């Protein structure tokens, strides 16, 4: 009735070929991130949770100006109110 998922991703971003002014380096970044998900199912109620882009800061030219990856938390609940042979009525909260 429960499920857990974990994934890893590697991504590369290319912004510019070189820095501006006194900056030295390239505008290329290769980074990684993890995702985590959980799903709980019962007869009338389902609950899901996911956290995405868990990882280190993303740096391009200057490591001191690195920014965190956009980490997201998502929650969802699905409630089954009515079900028969031909019809189903659910309420979903995201």
C-alpha positions as CSV (number, residue, x, y, z in Angstrom):
1,X,0.0,0.0,0.0
2,X,3.0,2.3,0.1
3,X,5.7,3.1,-2.4
4,X,8.9,5.1,-2.3
5,X,11.0,6.3,-5.2
6,X,14.4,7.9,-5.5
7,X,16.0,9.1,-8.7
8,X,19.3,10.9,-9.6
9,X,19.8,13.2,-12.5
10,X,22.8,14.9,-14.1
11,X,22.3,18.0,-16.1
12,X,24.5,20.4,-18.0
13,X,23.8,24.0,-18.7
14,X,25.6,26.2,-21.3
15,X,25.1,29.9,-20.8
16,X,28.1,31.7,-22.4
17,X,31.5,30.8,-23.6
18,X,33.4,33.1,-21.3
19,X,33.1,35.5,-18.4
20,X,32.8,39.3,-18.7
21,X,35.4,41.8,-17.6
22,X,37.8,40.3,-15.1
23,X,35.9,37.0,-14.8
24,X,37.8,33.9,-15.9
25,X,36.1,30.7,-16.7
26,X,33.3,29.4,-18.8
27,X,29.5,29.6,-18.5
28,X,29.1,25.9,-18.4
29,X,27.9,24.0,-15.4
30,X,27.5,20.2,-14.9
31,X,25.6,19.3,-11.8
32,X,23.5,16.6,-10.2
33,X,20.3,16.4,-8.1
34,X,18.2,13.8,-6.4
35,X,14.4,13.4,-6.3
36,X,12.4,11.6,-3.6
37,X,8.8,10.5,-3.8
38,X,6.3,8.7,-1.5
39,X,2.8,7.3,-2.2
40,X,0.4,5.9,0.3
41,X,-2.8,4.2,-1.1
42,X,-5.8,3.0,0.8
43,X,-9.3,2.1,-0.3
44,X,-10.7,5.7,-0.3
45,X,-7.7,7.9,0.3
46,X,-4.4,8.3,-1.6
47,X,-1.6,10.6,-0.4
48,X,1.5,11.6,-2.3
49,X,4.6,13.6,-1.6
50,X,7.6,14.5,-3.7
51,X,10.8,16.6,-3.2
52,X,12.7,17.4,-6.3
53,X,16.1,18.9,-7.1
54,X,17.9,18.1,-3.9
55,X,21.5,18.9,-4.5
56,X,24.5,21.2,-4.3
57,X,24.5,24.8,-5.4
58,X,24.9,25.5,-9.2
59,X,28.0,27.5,-10.1
60,X,28.9,28.8,-13.6
61,X,31.8,31.2,-13.7
62,X,32.3,32.3,-10.1
63,X,31.8,29.7,-7.3
64,X,31.2,32.4,-4.8
65,X,28.1,33.4,-6.7
66,X,26.6,29.9,-6.9
67,X,22.8,29.6,-6.6
68,X,20.9,26.7,-5.1
69,X,18.9,24.5,-7.4
70,X,15.1,25.2,-7.3
71,X,14.1,22.5,-4.8
72,X,10.4,21.8,-4.9
73,X,8.0,20.1,-2.4
74,X,4.7,18.8,-3.7
75,X,1.9,17.2,-1.8
76,X,-1.3,15.7,-3.1
77,X,-4.4,14.0,-1.7
78,X,-7.0,12.1,-3.6
79,X,-10.3,11.2,-1.9
80,X,-12.8,8.9,-3.6
81,X,-16.4,10.1,-2.7
82,X,-18.5,7.8,-4.9
83,X,-17.9,4.8,-7.1
84,X,-20.2,2.4,-9.0
85,X,-20.0,0.3,-12.1
86,X,-20.1,3.3,-14.5
87,X,-19.2,6.4,-12.5
88,X,-16.6,7.7,-10.1
89,X,-16.4,10.9,-8.2
90,X,-13.0,12.0,-6.7
91,X,-11.8,15.1,-5.0
92,X,-8.1,15.9,-5.6
93,X,-6.0,18.5,-3.7
94,X,-2.6,19.5,-5.0
